[in-house]
PDB file of N, CA and C in Angstrom:
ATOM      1  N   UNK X   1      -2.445   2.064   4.582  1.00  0.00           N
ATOM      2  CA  UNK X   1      -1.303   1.410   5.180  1.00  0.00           C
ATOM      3  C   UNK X   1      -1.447  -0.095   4.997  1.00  0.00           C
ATOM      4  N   UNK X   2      -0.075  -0.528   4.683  1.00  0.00           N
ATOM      5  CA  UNK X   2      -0.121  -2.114   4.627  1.00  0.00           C
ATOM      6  C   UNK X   2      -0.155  -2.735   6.497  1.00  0.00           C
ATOM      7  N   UNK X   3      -1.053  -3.983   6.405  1.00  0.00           N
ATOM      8  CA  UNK X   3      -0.666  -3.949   7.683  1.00  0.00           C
ATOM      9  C   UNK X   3      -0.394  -5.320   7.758  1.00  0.00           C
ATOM     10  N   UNK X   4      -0.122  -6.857   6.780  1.00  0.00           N
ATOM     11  CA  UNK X   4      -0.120  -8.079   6.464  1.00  0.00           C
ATOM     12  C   UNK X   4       0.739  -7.913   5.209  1.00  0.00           C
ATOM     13  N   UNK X   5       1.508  -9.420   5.464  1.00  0.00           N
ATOM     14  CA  UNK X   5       1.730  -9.753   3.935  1.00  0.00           C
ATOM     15  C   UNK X   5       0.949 -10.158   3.113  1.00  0.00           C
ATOM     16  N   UNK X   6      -0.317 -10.313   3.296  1.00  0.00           N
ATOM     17  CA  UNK X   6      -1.091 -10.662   2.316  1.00  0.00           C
ATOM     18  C   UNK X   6      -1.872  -9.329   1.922  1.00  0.00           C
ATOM     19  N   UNK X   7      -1.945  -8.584   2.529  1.00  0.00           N
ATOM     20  CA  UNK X   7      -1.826  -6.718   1.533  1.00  0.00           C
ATOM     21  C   UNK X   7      -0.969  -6.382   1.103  1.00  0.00           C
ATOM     22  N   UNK X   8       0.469  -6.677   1.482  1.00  0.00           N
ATOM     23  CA  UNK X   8       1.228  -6.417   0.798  1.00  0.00           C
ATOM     24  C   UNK X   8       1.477  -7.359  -0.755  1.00  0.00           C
ATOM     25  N   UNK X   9       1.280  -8.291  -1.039  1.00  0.00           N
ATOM     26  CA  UNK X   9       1.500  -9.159  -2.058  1.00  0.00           C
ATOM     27  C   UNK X   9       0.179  -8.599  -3.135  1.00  0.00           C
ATOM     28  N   UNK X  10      -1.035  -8.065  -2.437  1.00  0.00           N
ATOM     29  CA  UNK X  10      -1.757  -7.902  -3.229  1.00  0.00           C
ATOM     30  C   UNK X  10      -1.513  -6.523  -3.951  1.00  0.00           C
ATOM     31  N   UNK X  11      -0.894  -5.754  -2.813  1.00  0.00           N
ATOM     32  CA  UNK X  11      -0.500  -4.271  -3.804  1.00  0.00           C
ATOM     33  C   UNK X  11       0.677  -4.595  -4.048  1.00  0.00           C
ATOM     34  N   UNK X  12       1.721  -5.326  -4.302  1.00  0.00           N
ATOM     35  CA  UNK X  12       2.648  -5.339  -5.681  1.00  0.00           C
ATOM     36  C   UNK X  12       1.859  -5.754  -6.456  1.00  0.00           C
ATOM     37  N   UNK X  13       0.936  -6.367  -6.462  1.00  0.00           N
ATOM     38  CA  UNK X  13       0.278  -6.863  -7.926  1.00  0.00           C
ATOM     39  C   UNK X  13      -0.659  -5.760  -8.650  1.00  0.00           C
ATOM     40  N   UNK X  14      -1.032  -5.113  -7.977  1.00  0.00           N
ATOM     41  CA  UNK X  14      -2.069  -4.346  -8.290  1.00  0.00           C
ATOM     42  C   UNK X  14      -0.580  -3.400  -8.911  1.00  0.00           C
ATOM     43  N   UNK X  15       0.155  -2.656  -7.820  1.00  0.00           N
ATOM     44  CA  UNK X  15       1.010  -1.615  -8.859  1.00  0.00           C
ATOM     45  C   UNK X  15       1.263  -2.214 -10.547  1.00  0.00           C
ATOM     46  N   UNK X  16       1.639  -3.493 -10.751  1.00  0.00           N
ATOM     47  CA  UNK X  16       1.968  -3.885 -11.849  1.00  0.00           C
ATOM     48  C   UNK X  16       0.785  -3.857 -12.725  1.00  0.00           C
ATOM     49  N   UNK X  17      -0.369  -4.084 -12.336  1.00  0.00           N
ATOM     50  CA  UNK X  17      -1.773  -4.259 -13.146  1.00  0.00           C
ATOM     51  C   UNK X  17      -1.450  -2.365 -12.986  1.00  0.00           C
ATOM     52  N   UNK X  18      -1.162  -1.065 -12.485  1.00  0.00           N
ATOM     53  CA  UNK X  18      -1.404   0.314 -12.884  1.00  0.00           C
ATOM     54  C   UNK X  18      -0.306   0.243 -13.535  1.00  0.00           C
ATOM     55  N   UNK X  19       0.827  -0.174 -13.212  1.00  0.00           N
ATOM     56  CA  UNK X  19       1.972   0.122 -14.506  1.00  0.00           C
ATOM     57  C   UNK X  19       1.497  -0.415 -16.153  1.00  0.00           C
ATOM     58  N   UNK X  20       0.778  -1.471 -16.143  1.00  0.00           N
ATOM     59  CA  UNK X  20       0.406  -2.317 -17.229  1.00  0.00           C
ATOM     60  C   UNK X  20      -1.119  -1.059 -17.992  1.00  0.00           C
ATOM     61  N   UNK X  21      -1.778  -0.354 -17.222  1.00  0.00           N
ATOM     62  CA  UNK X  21      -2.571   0.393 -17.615  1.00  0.00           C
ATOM     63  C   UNK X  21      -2.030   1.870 -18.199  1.00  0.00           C
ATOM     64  N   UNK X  22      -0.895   1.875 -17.676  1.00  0.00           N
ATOM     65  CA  UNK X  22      -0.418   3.820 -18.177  1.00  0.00           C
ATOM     66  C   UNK X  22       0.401   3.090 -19.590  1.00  0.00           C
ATOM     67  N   UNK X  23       1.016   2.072 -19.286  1.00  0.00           N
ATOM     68  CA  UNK X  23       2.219   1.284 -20.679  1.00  0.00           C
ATOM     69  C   UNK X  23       0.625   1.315 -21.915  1.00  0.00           C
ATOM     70  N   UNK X  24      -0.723   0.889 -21.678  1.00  0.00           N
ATOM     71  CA  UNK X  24      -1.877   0.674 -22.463  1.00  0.00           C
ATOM     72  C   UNK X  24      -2.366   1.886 -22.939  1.00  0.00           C
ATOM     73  N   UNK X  25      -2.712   2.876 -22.040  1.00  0.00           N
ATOM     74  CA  UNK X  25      -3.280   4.118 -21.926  1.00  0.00           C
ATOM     75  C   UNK X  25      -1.989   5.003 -23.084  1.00  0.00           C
ATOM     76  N   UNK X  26      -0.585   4.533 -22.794  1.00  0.00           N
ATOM     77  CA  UNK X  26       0.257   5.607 -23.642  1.00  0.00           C
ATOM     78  C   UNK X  26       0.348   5.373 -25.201  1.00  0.00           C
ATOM     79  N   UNK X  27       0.746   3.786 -25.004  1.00  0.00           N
ATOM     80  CA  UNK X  27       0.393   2.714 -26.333  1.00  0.00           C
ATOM     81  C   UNK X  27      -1.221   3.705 -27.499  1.00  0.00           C
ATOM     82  N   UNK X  28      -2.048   3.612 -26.609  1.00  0.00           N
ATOM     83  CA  UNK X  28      -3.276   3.797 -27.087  1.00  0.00           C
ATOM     84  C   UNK X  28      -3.616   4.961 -27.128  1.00  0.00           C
ATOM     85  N   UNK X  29      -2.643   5.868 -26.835  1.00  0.00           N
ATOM     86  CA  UNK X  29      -3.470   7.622 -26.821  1.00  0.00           C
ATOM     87  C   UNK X  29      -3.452   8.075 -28.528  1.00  0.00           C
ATOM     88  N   UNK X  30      -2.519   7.712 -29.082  1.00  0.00           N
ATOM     89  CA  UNK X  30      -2.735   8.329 -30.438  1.00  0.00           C
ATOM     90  C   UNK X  30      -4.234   8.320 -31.514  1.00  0.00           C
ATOM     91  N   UNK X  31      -4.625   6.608 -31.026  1.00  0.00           N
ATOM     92  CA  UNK X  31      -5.554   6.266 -31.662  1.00  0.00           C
ATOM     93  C   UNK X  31      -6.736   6.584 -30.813  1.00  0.00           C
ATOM     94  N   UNK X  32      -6.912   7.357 -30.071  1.00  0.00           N
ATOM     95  CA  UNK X  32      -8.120   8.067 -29.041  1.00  0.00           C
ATOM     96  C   UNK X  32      -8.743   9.465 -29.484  1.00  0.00           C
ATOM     97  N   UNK X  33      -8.526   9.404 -30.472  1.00  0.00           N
ATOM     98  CA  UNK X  33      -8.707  11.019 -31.168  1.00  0.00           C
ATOM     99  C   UNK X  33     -10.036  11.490 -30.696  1.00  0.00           C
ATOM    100  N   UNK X  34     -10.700  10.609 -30.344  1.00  0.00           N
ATOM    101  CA  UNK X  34     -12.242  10.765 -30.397  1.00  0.00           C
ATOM    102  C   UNK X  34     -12.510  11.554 -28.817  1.00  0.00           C
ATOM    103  N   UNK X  35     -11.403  11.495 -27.868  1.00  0.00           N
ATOM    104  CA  UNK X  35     -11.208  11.347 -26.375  1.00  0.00           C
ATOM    105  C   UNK X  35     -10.338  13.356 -26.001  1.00  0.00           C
ATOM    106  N   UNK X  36     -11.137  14.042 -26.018  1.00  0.00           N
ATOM    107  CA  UNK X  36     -10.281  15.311 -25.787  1.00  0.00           C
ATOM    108  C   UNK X  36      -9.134  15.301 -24.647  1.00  0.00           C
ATOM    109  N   UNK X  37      -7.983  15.683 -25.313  1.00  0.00           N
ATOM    110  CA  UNK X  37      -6.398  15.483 -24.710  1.00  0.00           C
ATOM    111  C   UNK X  37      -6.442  15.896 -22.919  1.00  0.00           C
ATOM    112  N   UNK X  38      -7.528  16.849 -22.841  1.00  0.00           N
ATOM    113  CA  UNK X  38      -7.378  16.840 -20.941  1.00  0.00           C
ATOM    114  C   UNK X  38      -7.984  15.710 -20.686  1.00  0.00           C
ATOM    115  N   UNK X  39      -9.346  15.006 -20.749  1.00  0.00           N
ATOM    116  CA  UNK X  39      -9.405  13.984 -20.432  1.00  0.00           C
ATOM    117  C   UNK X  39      -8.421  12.737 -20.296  1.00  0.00           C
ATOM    118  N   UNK X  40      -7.757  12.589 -21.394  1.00  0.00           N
ATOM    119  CA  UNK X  40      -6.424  11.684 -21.490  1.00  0.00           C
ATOM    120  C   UNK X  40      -5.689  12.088 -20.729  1.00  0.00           C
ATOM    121  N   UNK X  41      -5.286  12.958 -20.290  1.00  0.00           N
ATOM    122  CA  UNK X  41      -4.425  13.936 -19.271  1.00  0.00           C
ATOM    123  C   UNK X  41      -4.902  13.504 -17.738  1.00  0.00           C
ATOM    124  N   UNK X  42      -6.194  13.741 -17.755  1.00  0.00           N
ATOM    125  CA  UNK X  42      -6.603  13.259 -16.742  1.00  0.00           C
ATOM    126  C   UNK X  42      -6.693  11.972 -16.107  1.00  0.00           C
ATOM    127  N   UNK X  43      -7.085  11.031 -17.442  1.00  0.00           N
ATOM    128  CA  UNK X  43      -6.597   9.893 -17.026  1.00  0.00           C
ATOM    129  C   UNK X  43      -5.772   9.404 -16.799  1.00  0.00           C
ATOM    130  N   UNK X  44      -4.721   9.825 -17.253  1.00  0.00           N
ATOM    131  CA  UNK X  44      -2.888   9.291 -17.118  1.00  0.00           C
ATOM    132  C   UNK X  44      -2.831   9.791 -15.380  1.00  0.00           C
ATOM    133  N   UNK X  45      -3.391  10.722 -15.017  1.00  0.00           N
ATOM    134  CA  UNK X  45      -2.694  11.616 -13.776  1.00  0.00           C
ATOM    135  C   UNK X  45      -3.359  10.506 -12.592  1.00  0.00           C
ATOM    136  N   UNK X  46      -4.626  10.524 -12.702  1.00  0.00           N
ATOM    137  CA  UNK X  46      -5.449   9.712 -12.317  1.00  0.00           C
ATOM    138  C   UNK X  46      -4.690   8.328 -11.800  1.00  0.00           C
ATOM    139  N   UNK X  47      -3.950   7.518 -13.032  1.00  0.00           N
ATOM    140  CA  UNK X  47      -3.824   6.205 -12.371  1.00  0.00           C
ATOM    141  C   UNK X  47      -1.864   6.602 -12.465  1.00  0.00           C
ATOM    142  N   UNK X  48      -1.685   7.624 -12.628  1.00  0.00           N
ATOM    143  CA  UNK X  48      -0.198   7.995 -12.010  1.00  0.00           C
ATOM    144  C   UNK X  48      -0.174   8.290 -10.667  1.00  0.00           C
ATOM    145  N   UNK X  49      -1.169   8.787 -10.130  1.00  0.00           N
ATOM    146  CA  UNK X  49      -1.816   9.320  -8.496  1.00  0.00           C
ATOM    147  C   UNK X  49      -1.599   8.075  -7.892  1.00  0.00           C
ATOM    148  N   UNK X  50      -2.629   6.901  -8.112  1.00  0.00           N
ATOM    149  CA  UNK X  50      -3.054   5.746  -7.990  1.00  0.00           C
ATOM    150  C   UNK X  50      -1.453   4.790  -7.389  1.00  0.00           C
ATOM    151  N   UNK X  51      -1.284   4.800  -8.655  1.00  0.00           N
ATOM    152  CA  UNK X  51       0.085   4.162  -8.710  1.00  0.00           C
ATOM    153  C   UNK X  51       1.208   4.345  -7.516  1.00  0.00           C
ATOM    154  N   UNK X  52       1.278   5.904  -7.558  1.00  0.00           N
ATOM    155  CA  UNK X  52       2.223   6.594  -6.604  1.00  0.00           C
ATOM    156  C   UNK X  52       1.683   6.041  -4.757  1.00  0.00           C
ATOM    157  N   UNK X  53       0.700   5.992  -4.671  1.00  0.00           N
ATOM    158  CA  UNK X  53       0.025   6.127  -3.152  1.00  0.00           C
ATOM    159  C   UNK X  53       0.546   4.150  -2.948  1.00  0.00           C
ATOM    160  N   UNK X  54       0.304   3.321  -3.887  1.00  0.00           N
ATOM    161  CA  UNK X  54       0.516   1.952  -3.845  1.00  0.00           C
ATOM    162  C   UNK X  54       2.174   2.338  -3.422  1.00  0.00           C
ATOM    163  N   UNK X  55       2.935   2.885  -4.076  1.00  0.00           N
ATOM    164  CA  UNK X  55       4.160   2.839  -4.393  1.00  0.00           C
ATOM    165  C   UNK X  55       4.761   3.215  -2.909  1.00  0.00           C
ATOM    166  N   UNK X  56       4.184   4.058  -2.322  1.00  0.00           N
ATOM    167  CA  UNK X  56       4.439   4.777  -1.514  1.00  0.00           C
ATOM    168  C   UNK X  56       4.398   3.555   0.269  1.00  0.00           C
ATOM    169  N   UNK X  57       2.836   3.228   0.410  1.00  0.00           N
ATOM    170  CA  UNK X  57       2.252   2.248   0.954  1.00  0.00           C
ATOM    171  C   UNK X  57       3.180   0.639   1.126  1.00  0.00           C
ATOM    172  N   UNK X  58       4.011   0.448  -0.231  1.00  0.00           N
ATOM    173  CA  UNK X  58       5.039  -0.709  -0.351  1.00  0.00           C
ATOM    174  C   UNK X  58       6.481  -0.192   0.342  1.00  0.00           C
ATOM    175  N   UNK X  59       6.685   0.832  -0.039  1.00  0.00           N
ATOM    176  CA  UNK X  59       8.303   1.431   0.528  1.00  0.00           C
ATOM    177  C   UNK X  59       7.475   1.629   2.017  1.00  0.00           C
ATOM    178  N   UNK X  60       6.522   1.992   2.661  1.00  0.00           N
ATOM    179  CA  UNK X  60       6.571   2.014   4.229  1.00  0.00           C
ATOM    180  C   UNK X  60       6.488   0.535   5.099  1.00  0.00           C
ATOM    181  N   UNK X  61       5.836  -0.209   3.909  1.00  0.00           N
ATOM    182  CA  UNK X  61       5.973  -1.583   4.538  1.00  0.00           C
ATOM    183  C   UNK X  61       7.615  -2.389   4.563  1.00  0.00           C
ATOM    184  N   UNK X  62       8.002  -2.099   3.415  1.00  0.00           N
ATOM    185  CA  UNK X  62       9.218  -2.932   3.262  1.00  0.00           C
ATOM    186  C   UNK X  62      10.201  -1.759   3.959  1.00  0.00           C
ATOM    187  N   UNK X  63      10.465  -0.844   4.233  1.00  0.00           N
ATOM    188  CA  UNK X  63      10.930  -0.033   5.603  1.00  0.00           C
ATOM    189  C   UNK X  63      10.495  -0.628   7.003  1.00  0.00           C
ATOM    190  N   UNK X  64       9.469  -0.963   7.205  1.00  0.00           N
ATOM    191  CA  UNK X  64       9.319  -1.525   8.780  1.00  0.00           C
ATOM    192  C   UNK X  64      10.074  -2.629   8.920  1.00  0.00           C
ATOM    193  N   UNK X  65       9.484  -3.620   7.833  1.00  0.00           N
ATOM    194  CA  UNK X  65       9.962  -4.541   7.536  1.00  0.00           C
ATOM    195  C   UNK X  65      11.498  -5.235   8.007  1.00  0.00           C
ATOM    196  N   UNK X  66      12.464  -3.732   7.407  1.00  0.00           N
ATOM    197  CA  UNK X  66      13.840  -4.406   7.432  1.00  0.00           C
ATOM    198  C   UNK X  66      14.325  -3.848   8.705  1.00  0.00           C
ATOM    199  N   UNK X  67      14.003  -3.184   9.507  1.00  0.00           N
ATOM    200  CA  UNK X  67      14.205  -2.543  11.034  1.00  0.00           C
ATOM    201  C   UNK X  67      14.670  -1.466  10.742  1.00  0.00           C
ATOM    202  N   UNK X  68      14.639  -0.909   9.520  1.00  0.00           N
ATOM    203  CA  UNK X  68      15.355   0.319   9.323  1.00  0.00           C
ATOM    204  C   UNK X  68      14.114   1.518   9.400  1.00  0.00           C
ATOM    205  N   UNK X  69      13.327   1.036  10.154  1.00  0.00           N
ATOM    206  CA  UNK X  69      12.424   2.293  10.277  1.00  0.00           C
ATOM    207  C   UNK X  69      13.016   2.974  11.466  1.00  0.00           C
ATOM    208  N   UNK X  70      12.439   4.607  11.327  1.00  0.00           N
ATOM    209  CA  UNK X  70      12.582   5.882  12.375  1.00  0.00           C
ATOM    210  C   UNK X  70      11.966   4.936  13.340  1.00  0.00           C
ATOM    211  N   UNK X  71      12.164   6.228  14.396  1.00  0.00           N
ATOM    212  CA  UNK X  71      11.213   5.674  15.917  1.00  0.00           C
ATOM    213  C   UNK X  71       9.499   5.656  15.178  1.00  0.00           C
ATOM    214  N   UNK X  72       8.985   5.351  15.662  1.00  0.00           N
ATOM    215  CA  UNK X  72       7.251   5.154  15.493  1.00  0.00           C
ATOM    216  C   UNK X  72       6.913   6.163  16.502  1.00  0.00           C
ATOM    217  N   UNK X  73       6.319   7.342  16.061  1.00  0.00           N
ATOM    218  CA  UNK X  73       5.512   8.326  16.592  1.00  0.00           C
ATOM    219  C   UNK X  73       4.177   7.908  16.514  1.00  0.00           C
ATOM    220  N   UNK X  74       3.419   8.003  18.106  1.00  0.00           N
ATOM    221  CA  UNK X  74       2.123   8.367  18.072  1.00  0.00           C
ATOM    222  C   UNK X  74       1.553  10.057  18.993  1.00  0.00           C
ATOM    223  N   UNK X  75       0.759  10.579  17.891  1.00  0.00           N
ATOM    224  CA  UNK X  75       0.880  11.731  18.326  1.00  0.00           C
ATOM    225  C   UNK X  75      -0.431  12.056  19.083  1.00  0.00           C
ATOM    226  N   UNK X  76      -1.592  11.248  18.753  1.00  0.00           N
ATOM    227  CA  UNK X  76      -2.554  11.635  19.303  1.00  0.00           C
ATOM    228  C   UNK X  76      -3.286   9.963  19.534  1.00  0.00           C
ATOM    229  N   UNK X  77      -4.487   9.694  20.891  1.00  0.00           N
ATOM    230  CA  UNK X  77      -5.182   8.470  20.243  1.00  0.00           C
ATOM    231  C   UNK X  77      -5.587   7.789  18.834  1.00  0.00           C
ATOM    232  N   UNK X  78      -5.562   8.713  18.026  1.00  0.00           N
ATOM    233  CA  UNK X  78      -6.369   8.186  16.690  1.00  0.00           C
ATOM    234  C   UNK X  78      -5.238   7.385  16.518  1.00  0.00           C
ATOM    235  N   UNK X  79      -4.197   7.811  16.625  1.00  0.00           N
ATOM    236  CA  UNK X  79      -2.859   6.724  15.894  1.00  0.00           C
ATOM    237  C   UNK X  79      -2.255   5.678  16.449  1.00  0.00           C
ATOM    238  N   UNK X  80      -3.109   5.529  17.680  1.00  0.00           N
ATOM    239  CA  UNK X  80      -2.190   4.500  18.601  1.00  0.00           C
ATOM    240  C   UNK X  80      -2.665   2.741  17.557  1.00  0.00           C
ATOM    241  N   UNK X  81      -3.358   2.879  16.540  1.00  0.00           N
ATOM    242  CA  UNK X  81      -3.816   1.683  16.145  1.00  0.00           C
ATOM    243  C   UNK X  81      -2.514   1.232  15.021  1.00  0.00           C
ATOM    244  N   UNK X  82      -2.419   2.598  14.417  1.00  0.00           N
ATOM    245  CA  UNK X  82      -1.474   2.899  13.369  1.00  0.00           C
ATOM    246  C   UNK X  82       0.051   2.419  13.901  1.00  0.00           C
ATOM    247  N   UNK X  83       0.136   3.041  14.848  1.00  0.00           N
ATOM    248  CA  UNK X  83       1.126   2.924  16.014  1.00  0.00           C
ATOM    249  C   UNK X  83       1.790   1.478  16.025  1.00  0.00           C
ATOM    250  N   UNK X  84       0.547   0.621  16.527  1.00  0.00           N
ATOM    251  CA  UNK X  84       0.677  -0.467  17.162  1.00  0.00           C
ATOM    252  C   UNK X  84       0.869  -1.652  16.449  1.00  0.00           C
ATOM    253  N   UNK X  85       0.608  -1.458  15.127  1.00  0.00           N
ATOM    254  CA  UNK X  85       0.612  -2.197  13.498  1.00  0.00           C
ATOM    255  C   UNK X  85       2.148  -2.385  12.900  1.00  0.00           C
ATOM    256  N   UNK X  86       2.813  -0.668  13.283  1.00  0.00           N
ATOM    257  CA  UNK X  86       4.126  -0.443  12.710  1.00  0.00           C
ATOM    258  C   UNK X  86       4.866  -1.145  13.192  1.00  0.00           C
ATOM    259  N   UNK X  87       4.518  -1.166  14.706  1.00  0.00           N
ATOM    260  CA  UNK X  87       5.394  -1.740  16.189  1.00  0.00           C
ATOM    261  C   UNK X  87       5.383  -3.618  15.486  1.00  0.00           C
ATOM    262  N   UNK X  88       4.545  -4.128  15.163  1.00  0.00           N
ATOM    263  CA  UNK X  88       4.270  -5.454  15.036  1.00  0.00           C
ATOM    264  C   UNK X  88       5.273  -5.856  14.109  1.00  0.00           C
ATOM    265  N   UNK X  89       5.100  -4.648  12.724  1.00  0.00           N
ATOM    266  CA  UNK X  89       5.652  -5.295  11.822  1.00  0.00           C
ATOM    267  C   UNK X  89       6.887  -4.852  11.505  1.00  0.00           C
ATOM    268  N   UNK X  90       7.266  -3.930  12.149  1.00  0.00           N
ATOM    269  CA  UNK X  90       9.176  -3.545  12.623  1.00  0.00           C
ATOM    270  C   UNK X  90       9.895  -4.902  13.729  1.00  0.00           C
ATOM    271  N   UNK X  91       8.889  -5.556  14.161  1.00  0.00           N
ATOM    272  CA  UNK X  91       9.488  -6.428  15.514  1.00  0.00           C
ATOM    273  C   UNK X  91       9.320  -7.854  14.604  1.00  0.00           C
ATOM    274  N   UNK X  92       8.735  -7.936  13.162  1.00  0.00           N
ATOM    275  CA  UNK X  92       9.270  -9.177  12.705  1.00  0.00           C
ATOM    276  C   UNK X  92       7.773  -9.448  12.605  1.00  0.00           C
ATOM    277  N   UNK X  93       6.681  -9.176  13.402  1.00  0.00           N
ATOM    278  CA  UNK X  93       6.079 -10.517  13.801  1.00  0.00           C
ATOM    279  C   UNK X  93       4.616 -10.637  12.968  1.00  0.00           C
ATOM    280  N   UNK X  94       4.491 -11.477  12.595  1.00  0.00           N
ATOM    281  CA  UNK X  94       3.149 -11.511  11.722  1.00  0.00           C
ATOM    282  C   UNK X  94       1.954 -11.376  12.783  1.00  0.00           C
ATOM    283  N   UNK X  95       0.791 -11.547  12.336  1.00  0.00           N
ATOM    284  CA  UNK X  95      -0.273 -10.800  13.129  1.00  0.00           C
ATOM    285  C   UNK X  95      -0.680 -12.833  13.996  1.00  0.00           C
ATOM    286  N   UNK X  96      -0.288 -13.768  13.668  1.00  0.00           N
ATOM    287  CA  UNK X  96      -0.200 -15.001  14.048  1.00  0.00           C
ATOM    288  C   UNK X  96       0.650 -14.584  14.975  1.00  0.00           C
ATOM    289  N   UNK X  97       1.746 -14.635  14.865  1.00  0.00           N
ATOM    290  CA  UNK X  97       2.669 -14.575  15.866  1.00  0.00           C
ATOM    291  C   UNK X  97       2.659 -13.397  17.244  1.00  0.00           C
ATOM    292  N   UNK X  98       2.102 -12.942  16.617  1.00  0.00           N
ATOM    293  CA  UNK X  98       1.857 -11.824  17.961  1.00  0.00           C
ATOM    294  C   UNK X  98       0.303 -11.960  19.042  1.00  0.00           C
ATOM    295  N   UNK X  99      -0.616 -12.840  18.233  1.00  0.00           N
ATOM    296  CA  UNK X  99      -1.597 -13.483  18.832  1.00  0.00           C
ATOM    297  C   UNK X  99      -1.325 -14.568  20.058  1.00  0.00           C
ATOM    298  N   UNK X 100      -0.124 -14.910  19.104  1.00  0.00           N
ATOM    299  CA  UNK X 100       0.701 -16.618  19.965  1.00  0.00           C
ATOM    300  C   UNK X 100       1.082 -16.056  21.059  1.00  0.00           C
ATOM    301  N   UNK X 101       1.410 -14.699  21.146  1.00  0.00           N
ATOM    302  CA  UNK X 101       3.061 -13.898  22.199  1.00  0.00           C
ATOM    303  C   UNK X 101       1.652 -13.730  23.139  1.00  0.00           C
ATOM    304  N   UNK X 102       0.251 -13.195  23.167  1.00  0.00           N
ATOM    305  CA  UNK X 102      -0.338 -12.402  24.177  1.00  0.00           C
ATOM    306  C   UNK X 102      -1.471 -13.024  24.727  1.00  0.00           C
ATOM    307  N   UNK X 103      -1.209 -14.674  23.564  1.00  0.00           N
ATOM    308  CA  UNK X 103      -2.134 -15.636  23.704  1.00  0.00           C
ATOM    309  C   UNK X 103      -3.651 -15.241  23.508  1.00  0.00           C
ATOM    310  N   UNK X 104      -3.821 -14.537  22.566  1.00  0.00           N
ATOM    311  CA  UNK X 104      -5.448 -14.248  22.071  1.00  0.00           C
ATOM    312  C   UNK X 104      -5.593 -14.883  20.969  1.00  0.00           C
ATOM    313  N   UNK X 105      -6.363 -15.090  20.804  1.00  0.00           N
ATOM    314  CA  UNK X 105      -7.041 -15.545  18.482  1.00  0.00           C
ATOM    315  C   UNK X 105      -6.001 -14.494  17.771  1.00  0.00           C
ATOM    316  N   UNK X 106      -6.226 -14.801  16.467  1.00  0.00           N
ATOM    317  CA  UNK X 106      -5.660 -13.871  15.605  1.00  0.00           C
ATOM    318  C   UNK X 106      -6.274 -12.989  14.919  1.00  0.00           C
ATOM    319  N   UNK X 107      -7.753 -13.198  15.012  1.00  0.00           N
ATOM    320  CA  UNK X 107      -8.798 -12.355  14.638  1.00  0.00           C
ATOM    321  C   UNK X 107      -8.849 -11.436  15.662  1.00  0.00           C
ATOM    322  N   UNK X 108      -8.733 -11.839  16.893  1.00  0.00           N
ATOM    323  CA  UNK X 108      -8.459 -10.418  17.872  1.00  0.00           C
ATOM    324  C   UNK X 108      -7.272  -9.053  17.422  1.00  0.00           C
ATOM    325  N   UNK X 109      -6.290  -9.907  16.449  1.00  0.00           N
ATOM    326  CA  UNK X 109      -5.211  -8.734  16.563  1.00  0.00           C
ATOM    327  C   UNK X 109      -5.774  -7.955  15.236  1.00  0.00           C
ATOM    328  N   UNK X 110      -6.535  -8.824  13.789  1.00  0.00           N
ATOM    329  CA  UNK X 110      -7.393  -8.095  12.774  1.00  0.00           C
ATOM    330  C   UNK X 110      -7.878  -7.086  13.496  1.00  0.00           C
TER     331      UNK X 110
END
């Protein structure tokens, strides 16, 4: 889960560095002869997996983001952290700004 814009800025970059590896990997499969085709298979799936989970991780952030997220379910303790992250970043507020609101450090809300 993204939980900052500065995870988020780093996984758009990173998706583009896996898009830039399957565009290399497809470019380059012909001349891989040496590389048996499931392996290549495997590797494509591999950073198509990769790719997808980033992809996935960006659409839940930029969903909180615009207030157009569902309600925020927490279903058990384990998630109340998960919970409480979504809540922050559906309400606008950077992890600064929500330090400012309860008056703690900002390393307290890390």
């Amino acid at each position: 889960m993204i939980t900052n814009e500065r995870q988020y800025k780093i996984t758009r970059a990173e998706i583009g560095k896996f898009k830039e590896a399957l565009d290399a990997l497809a470019a380059s499969q012909a001349e891989r002869t040496d590389v048996h085709p499931r392996l290549l298979q495997a590797e494509r799936d591999a950073l198509e997996s990769q790719l997808q989970e980033l992809l996935v991780d960006v659409q839940a952030y930029e969903t909180l983001r615009s207030a157009k997220a569902p309600v925020i379910e927490v279903r058990n303790f384990s998630e109340l952290a998960d919970g409480l992250i979504q809540a922050r970043i559906a309400s606008g507020l950077s992890q600064k700004d929500l330090a400012d609101r309860l008056g703690v450090k900002q390393q307290q809300i890390q």
